Amino acid sequence: MATPSRLILFTPSTAPEASSIPEESGTPPRPFIIFDTLYSLALFLLLVTYIAALISKSIVRMKTWFCLLLSCIVYCISFLILVGHQDSSGSDSQPPFYLCIFQAGLIYAAPPTVAAAGVSFVVELYMRLSSSLTATEVSHRKITALMFFSPIIHLMIFWEAVFYGLSHQQLVVRINSGMYCHVGVSIPRTVTGITVGILVIIMIALEAYTGYYLWKRRSGFTALRFNGTNNILTPKLFIRVAVYTLGAHDADHNHYSIIDISLNIFSLDARSVTTLNSLAIIPLLVAILFGAQTEYLKVYMFWRKKRPVPAVESRSPPKTETKMQDEERCELDVV
């Protein structure tokens, strides 16, 4: 009789302690929250910049500038498609297959698309600069062809990853951190990395040649700026382009490169959450470099009335020449 009474008295005191262990430990913080926040922030900044340049008549940008921002917008959306299906603690261990393979194809194609848009941007920048220094007309057909370069690269990489995933459906899974889906094999990852590497090398070579071209014709470039016909192609522009290229692919320890990111972007759980979060550096960098300007804010401050321009004595050249200069400024307004 004594033993049961002791058990009855002992059991209530130990039961709450055993049941409180799961409550105290709780669930670990979801690693994809910071990931989604960074991409949402980058997407917001890019959309604000893109829409402002699209609707404003006072902001004139190159066609490939719009392509570059649009490619970064697609880049962000590609990594946010799985929102709502990233929690592995739910009843479904994996998101729907077709959603997963669709996102896998997009994220494999996203880095090469941004790199291709960067190449097109640098090429058009050189074409505008060359036409300004040599007083020749820019070929609009070539610029239109440049606009199709990044979409073609995107479609090629996307369908390559999708077709490979359809033929190996068991390899199309969401990574354990829940951030995105990938194809658990090295072939799509290698194709993406090699494509980005080639495009980045081309971009660096083009920028180096543009710098050499500017140095060789520095007297003509200085004269254009002095005469007021080349106020847009300032050193700040080339610094921004250089930071975009070099800043996106300076990789060593605490720095991340576009090549390094592409080669390791779809690795398995060996990669840390910090490395995966760093994938948002590319769209954030583009949004800050090409969107952190007061003229974009003025577009959304529609309630403020514009101050009238004070009348001054006109000492401008003839009307026809002034019109030509204004058109040239619009064509060269790139950032």
Short mmCIF file of C-alpha atoms in Angstrom, two decimals:
data_model
loop_
_atom_site.label_atom_id
_atom_site.label_comp_id
_atom_site.label_asym_id
_atom_site.label_seq_id
_atom_site.Cartn_x
_atom_site.Cartn_y
_atom_site.Cartn_z
CA MET A 1 0.00 0.00 0.00
CA ALA A 2 2.91 2.35 0.69
CA THR A 3 4.44 1.98 -2.75
CA PRO A 4 1.38 3.11 -4.77
CA SER A 5 0.92 6.15 -2.53
CA ARG A 6 4.49 7.18 -3.14
CA LEU A 7 4.04 6.82 -6.89
CA ILE A 8 0.88 8.91 -6.85
CA LEU A 9 2.61 11.70 -4.96
CA PHE A 10 5.71 11.58 -7.17
CA THR A 11 3.99 11.46 -10.56
CA PRO A 12 2.31 14.91 -10.46
CA SER A 13 5.58 16.59 -9.56
CA THR A 14 7.50 15.11 -12.48
CA ALA A 15 4.87 15.24 -15.22
CA PRO A 16 4.86 19.03 -15.68
CA GLU A 17 8.65 19.09 -15.94
CA ALA A 18 8.64 16.54 -18.75
CA SER A 19 5.89 18.32 -20.66
CA SER A 20 7.51 21.73 -20.31
CA ILE A 21 10.67 20.77 -22.21
CA PRO A 22 9.19 21.13 -25.72
CA GLU A 23 7.49 24.39 -24.73
CA GLU A 24 10.75 25.91 -23.51
CA SER A 25 12.78 24.78 -26.49
CA GLY A 26 10.18 25.90 -29.02
CA THR A 27 10.91 25.96 -32.73
CA PRO A 28 14.13 27.40 -34.14
CA PRO A 29 13.87 30.71 -36.02
CA ARG A 30 12.98 30.22 -39.65
CA PRO A 31 16.06 31.03 -41.76
CA PHE A 32 14.01 32.07 -44.79
CA ILE A 33 12.51 35.13 -43.07
CA ILE A 34 15.64 37.27 -43.54
CA PHE A 35 16.03 35.81 -47.02
CA ASP A 36 12.52 36.88 -48.04
CA THR A 37 12.90 40.28 -46.37
CA LEU A 38 16.07 41.13 -48.29
CA TYR A 39 14.54 40.16 -51.62
CA SER A 40 11.31 42.00 -50.88
CA LEU A 41 13.31 45.14 -50.04
CA ALA A 42 15.34 44.85 -53.24
CA LEU A 43 12.18 44.26 -55.28
CA PHE A 44 10.50 47.32 -53.76
CA LEU A 45 13.48 49.61 -54.46
CA LEU A 46 13.80 48.34 -58.02
CA LEU A 47 10.10 48.79 -58.76
CA VAL A 48 10.13 52.32 -57.36
CA THR A 49 13.08 53.23 -59.58
CA TYR A 50 11.76 51.45 -62.67
CA ILE A 51 8.24 52.92 -62.48
CA ALA A 52 9.55 56.44 -61.83
CA ALA A 53 11.76 56.31 -64.92
CA LEU A 54 8.93 54.78 -66.94
CA ILE A 55 6.25 57.37 -66.18
CA SER A 56 8.36 60.51 -65.87
CA LYS A 57 9.05 62.61 -68.95
CA SER A 58 11.96 64.36 -67.27
CA ILE A 59 13.87 61.12 -66.61
CA VAL A 60 15.28 59.67 -69.81
CA ARG A 61 17.24 56.44 -69.67
CA MET A 62 18.87 54.08 -72.14
CA LYS A 63 16.84 51.10 -73.28
CA THR A 64 19.33 48.64 -71.84
CA TRP A 65 19.07 50.47 -68.50
CA PHE A 66 15.45 49.37 -68.35
CA CYS A 67 16.51 45.84 -69.33
CA LEU A 68 19.04 45.75 -66.49
CA LEU A 69 16.50 46.80 -63.87
CA LEU A 70 13.85 44.48 -65.31
CA SER A 71 16.25 41.53 -65.14
CA CYS A 72 16.92 42.32 -61.47
CA ILE A 73 13.18 42.51 -60.81
CA VAL A 74 12.76 39.05 -62.35
CA TYR A 75 15.75 37.92 -60.26
CA CYS A 76 13.97 38.95 -57.05
CA ILE A 77 10.62 37.47 -58.05
CA SER A 78 12.31 34.17 -58.90
CA PHE A 79 13.49 33.72 -55.32
CA LEU A 80 10.16 34.82 -53.81
CA ILE A 81 7.94 32.39 -55.72
CA LEU A 82 8.09 29.83 -52.92
CA VAL A 83 6.73 32.23 -50.28
CA GLY A 84 4.04 30.34 -48.38
CA HIS A 85 5.67 26.98 -49.12
CA GLN A 86 8.99 27.45 -47.32
CA ASP A 87 8.09 26.05 -43.90
CA SER A 88 9.16 22.40 -43.70
CA SER A 89 7.42 21.91 -40.33
CA GLY A 90 3.97 21.78 -41.91
CA SER A 91 2.05 18.76 -43.08
CA ASP A 92 3.54 18.92 -46.58
CA SER A 93 7.23 18.06 -46.62
CA GLN A 94 7.71 19.53 -50.10
CA PRO A 95 5.88 22.18 -52.16
CA PRO A 96 3.97 21.15 -55.30
CA PHE A 97 6.31 19.67 -57.88
CA TYR A 98 5.40 21.97 -60.76
CA LEU A 99 5.81 25.05 -58.55
CA CYS A 100 9.15 23.73 -57.38
CA ILE A 101 10.52 22.96 -60.83
CA PHE A 102 9.24 26.30 -62.16
CA GLN A 103 11.14 28.16 -59.46
CA ALA A 104 14.23 26.01 -59.95
CA GLY A 105 14.30 26.92 -63.63
CA LEU A 106 13.91 30.61 -62.84
CA ILE A 107 16.65 30.80 -60.24
CA TYR A 108 19.11 28.94 -62.46
CA ALA A 109 18.36 31.47 -65.22
CA ALA A 110 18.32 34.59 -63.01
CA PRO A 111 22.10 35.20 -62.53
CA PRO A 112 22.97 34.76 -66.25
CA THR A 113 20.11 37.09 -67.17
CA VAL A 114 21.42 39.87 -64.93
CA ALA A 115 24.94 39.35 -66.27
CA ALA A 116 23.69 39.46 -69.88
CA ALA A 117 21.74 42.65 -69.18
CA GLY A 118 24.91 44.15 -67.71
CA VAL A 119 26.84 43.31 -70.87
CA SER A 120 24.15 44.94 -73.02
CA PHE A 121 24.21 48.02 -70.80
CA VAL A 122 27.99 48.41 -71.11
CA VAL A 123 27.85 47.88 -74.89
CA GLU A 124 25.20 50.57 -75.36
CA LEU A 125 27.13 52.88 -73.07
CA TYR A 126 30.18 52.49 -75.30
CA MET A 127 28.08 53.02 -78.42
CA ARG A 128 26.62 56.24 -77.03
CA LEU A 129 30.03 57.47 -75.98
CA SER A 130 31.61 56.62 -79.32
CA SER A 131 28.83 58.32 -81.28
CA SER A 132 29.19 61.41 -79.13
CA LEU A 133 32.94 61.68 -79.70
CA THR A 134 32.84 60.87 -83.41
CA ALA A 135 29.65 62.83 -84.18
CA THR A 136 27.96 59.78 -85.71
CA GLU A 137 24.44 58.44 -85.30
CA VAL A 138 23.77 55.50 -83.01
CA SER A 139 22.39 52.40 -84.72
CA HIS A 140 18.95 51.82 -83.22
CA ARG A 141 18.81 48.34 -84.74
CA LYS A 142 21.88 47.32 -82.77
CA ILE A 143 20.40 48.71 -79.58
CA THR A 144 17.16 46.82 -80.21
CA ALA A 145 19.20 43.65 -80.74
CA LEU A 146 20.93 44.25 -77.41
CA MET A 147 17.54 44.35 -75.70
CA PHE A 148 16.81 40.77 -76.80
CA PHE A 149 20.15 39.42 -75.55
CA SER A 150 19.24 38.92 -71.88
CA PRO A 151 15.76 37.41 -72.57
CA ILE A 152 17.33 34.87 -74.94
CA ILE A 153 19.89 33.89 -72.31
CA HIS A 154 17.11 33.59 -69.73
CA LEU A 155 14.98 31.31 -71.89
CA MET A 156 17.91 29.06 -72.78
CA ILE A 157 19.02 28.50 -69.18
CA PHE A 158 15.45 28.23 -67.90
CA TRP A 159 14.38 25.50 -70.31
CA GLU A 160 17.67 23.65 -69.91
CA ALA A 161 17.06 23.42 -66.15
CA VAL A 162 13.36 22.58 -66.53
CA PHE A 163 13.93 19.81 -69.07
CA TYR A 164 16.67 18.31 -66.93
CA GLY A 165 14.42 18.49 -63.87
CA LEU A 166 11.53 16.83 -65.70
CA SER A 167 13.78 13.94 -66.69
CA HIS A 168 15.07 13.63 -63.09
CA GLN A 169 11.99 14.50 -61.04
CA GLN A 170 13.32 12.87 -57.88
CA LEU A 171 16.12 15.45 -57.79
CA VAL A 172 13.82 18.50 -57.84
CA VAL A 173 13.44 19.31 -54.15
CA ARG A 174 13.39 22.23 -51.76
CA ILE A 175 16.57 22.77 -49.78
CA ASN A 176 16.38 22.02 -46.05
CA SER A 177 16.41 25.69 -45.09
CA GLY A 178 13.21 26.08 -47.12
CA MET A 179 14.41 29.10 -49.10
CA TYR A 180 14.03 27.80 -52.65
CA CYS A 181 13.85 24.70 -54.83
CA HIS A 182 16.73 23.35 -56.86
CA VAL A 183 17.80 20.35 -58.89
CA GLY A 184 20.04 18.27 -56.67
CA VAL A 185 22.77 17.67 -59.24
CA SER A 186 25.71 19.72 -60.47
CA ILE A 187 24.87 19.95 -64.20
CA PRO A 188 22.38 22.90 -64.12
CA ARG A 189 24.54 24.65 -61.53
CA THR A 190 27.64 24.27 -63.69
CA VAL A 191 25.86 25.59 -66.79
CA THR A 192 24.73 28.65 -64.84
CA GLY A 193 28.18 29.28 -63.37
CA ILE A 194 30.03 28.95 -66.68
CA THR A 195 27.54 31.21 -68.47
CA VAL A 196 27.82 33.91 -65.81
CA GLY A 197 31.61 33.61 -65.75
CA ILE A 198 31.88 34.14 -69.50
CA LEU A 199 29.51 37.11 -69.43
CA VAL A 200 31.34 38.76 -66.54
CA ILE A 201 34.68 38.38 -68.32
CA ILE A 202 33.16 39.99 -71.42
CA MET A 203 31.76 42.81 -69.29
CA ILE A 204 35.11 43.51 -67.63
CA ALA A 205 36.88 43.46 -71.00
CA LEU A 206 34.35 45.91 -72.45
CA GLU A 207 34.73 48.27 -69.51
CA ALA A 208 38.51 48.12 -69.77
CA TYR A 209 38.33 48.91 -73.48
CA THR A 210 35.89 51.76 -72.80
CA GLY A 211 38.31 53.19 -70.25
CA TYR A 212 41.16 52.92 -72.74
CA TYR A 213 38.99 54.56 -75.41
CA LEU A 214 38.17 57.43 -73.07
CA TRP A 215 41.83 57.90 -72.17
CA LYS A 216 42.82 57.90 -75.81
CA ARG A 217 40.19 60.52 -76.68
CA ARG A 218 40.26 62.39 -73.39
CA SER A 219 40.81 65.75 -75.09
CA GLY A 220 37.63 65.37 -77.16
CA PHE A 221 35.70 64.11 -74.15
CA THR A 222 36.83 67.10 -72.07
CA ALA A 223 35.84 69.47 -74.86
CA LEU A 224 32.37 67.96 -75.04
CA ARG A 225 31.87 68.39 -71.31
CA PHE A 226 33.23 71.94 -71.40
CA ASN A 227 30.83 72.88 -74.18
CA GLY A 228 27.90 71.43 -72.25
CA THR A 229 27.06 68.76 -74.80
CA ASN A 230 28.19 65.88 -72.61
CA ASN A 231 27.06 66.69 -69.08
CA ILE A 232 25.60 63.23 -68.58
CA LEU A 233 28.65 61.03 -69.19
CA THR A 234 30.41 62.10 -66.02
CA PRO A 235 33.07 60.18 -64.10
CA LYS A 236 30.37 59.24 -61.57
CA LEU A 237 28.62 57.21 -64.24
CA PHE A 238 31.68 55.11 -65.01
CA ILE A 239 32.36 54.69 -61.29
CA ARG A 240 28.84 53.32 -60.82
CA VAL A 241 29.23 50.88 -63.68
CA ALA A 242 32.63 49.76 -62.37
CA VAL A 243 31.27 49.27 -58.85
CA TYR A 244 28.35 47.28 -60.25
CA THR A 245 30.69 44.96 -62.14
CA LEU A 246 33.55 44.66 -59.67
CA GLY A 247 31.39 44.90 -56.56
CA ALA A 248 29.23 42.05 -57.79
CA HIS A 249 32.15 39.74 -58.40
CA ASP A 250 34.83 40.59 -55.82
CA ALA A 251 34.94 37.31 -53.96
CA ASP A 252 37.23 36.35 -51.19
CA HIS A 253 36.24 35.40 -47.66
CA ASN A 254 33.86 38.21 -46.67
CA HIS A 255 33.11 39.28 -50.25
CA TYR A 256 30.84 37.49 -52.68
CA SER A 257 31.23 37.32 -56.42
CA ILE A 258 28.64 36.84 -59.10
CA ILE A 259 30.68 33.85 -60.30
CA ASP A 260 31.08 32.42 -56.81
CA ILE A 261 27.40 32.96 -56.08
CA SER A 262 26.38 31.26 -59.32
CA LEU A 263 28.63 28.26 -58.73
CA ASN A 264 27.42 27.79 -55.17
CA ILE A 265 23.91 29.21 -55.30
CA PHE A 266 22.21 25.86 -55.57
CA SER A 267 24.49 23.83 -53.35
CA LEU A 268 23.01 21.50 -50.77
CA ASP A 269 22.92 22.10 -47.04
CA ALA A 270 26.69 22.57 -46.82
CA ARG A 271 26.20 26.28 -47.53
CA SER A 272 25.39 28.56 -44.60
CA VAL A 273 22.31 30.71 -44.31
CA THR A 274 24.54 33.80 -44.47
CA THR A 275 25.84 32.76 -47.88
CA LEU A 276 22.31 32.16 -49.14
CA ASN A 277 21.18 35.56 -47.86
CA SER A 278 24.08 37.17 -49.72
CA LEU A 279 22.39 36.25 -53.00
CA ALA A 280 20.31 39.42 -52.59
CA ILE A 281 23.45 41.56 -52.93
CA ILE A 282 23.13 41.77 -56.73
CA PRO A 283 19.62 43.32 -56.96
CA LEU A 284 20.25 45.50 -53.90
CA LEU A 285 23.47 46.79 -55.44
CA VAL A 286 21.74 47.67 -58.71
CA ALA A 287 18.87 49.38 -56.87
CA ILE A 288 21.25 51.51 -54.79
CA LEU A 289 23.69 52.40 -57.56
CA PHE A 290 21.13 53.27 -60.22
CA GLY A 291 18.18 54.31 -58.08
CA ALA A 292 19.57 56.34 -55.16
CA GLN A 293 18.96 59.72 -56.77
CA THR A 294 16.71 62.58 -55.75
CA GLU A 295 15.07 62.86 -59.17
CA TYR A 296 13.23 59.59 -58.55
CA LEU A 297 11.81 60.91 -55.28
CA LYS A 298 10.63 64.07 -57.01
CA VAL A 299 8.47 61.94 -59.32
CA TYR A 300 6.47 60.61 -56.36
CA MET A 301 6.27 64.00 -54.61
CA PHE A 302 3.46 65.03 -56.95
CA TRP A 303 1.82 67.29 -54.35
CA ARG A 304 4.70 69.74 -54.45
CA LYS A 305 4.38 72.48 -57.03
CA LYS A 306 7.31 73.08 -59.29
CA ARG A 307 9.01 76.42 -58.89
CA PRO A 308 8.96 78.55 -62.04
CA VAL A 309 12.30 78.95 -63.74
CA PRO A 310 13.52 82.56 -63.41
CA ALA A 311 13.76 84.44 -66.69
CA VAL A 312 17.31 85.14 -67.80
CA GLU A 313 18.78 86.75 -70.84
CA SER A 314 19.17 84.18 -73.57
CA ARG A 315 22.66 83.76 -74.92
CA SER A 316 22.14 80.35 -76.42
CA PRO A 317 23.12 79.30 -79.94
CA PRO A 318 20.54 79.22 -82.74
CA LYS A 319 17.40 77.20 -82.13
CA THR A 320 18.37 74.31 -84.39
CA GLU A 321 21.71 73.79 -82.64
CA THR A 322 20.11 74.00 -79.20
CA LYS A 323 17.58 71.38 -80.21
CA MET A 324 20.36 69.07 -81.35
CA GLN A 325 22.16 69.50 -78.02
CA ASP A 326 18.99 68.73 -76.05
CA GLU A 327 18.42 65.58 -78.09
CA GLU A 328 22.00 64.50 -77.47
CA ARG A 329 21.62 65.04 -73.73
CA CYS A 330 18.52 62.85 -73.70
CA GLU A 331 20.28 60.09 -75.59
CA LEU A 332 23.25 60.16 -73.23
CA ASP A 333 21.20 60.28 -70.02
CA VAL A 334 21.89 56.80 -68.75
CA VAL A 335 21.81 56.75 -64.98
#
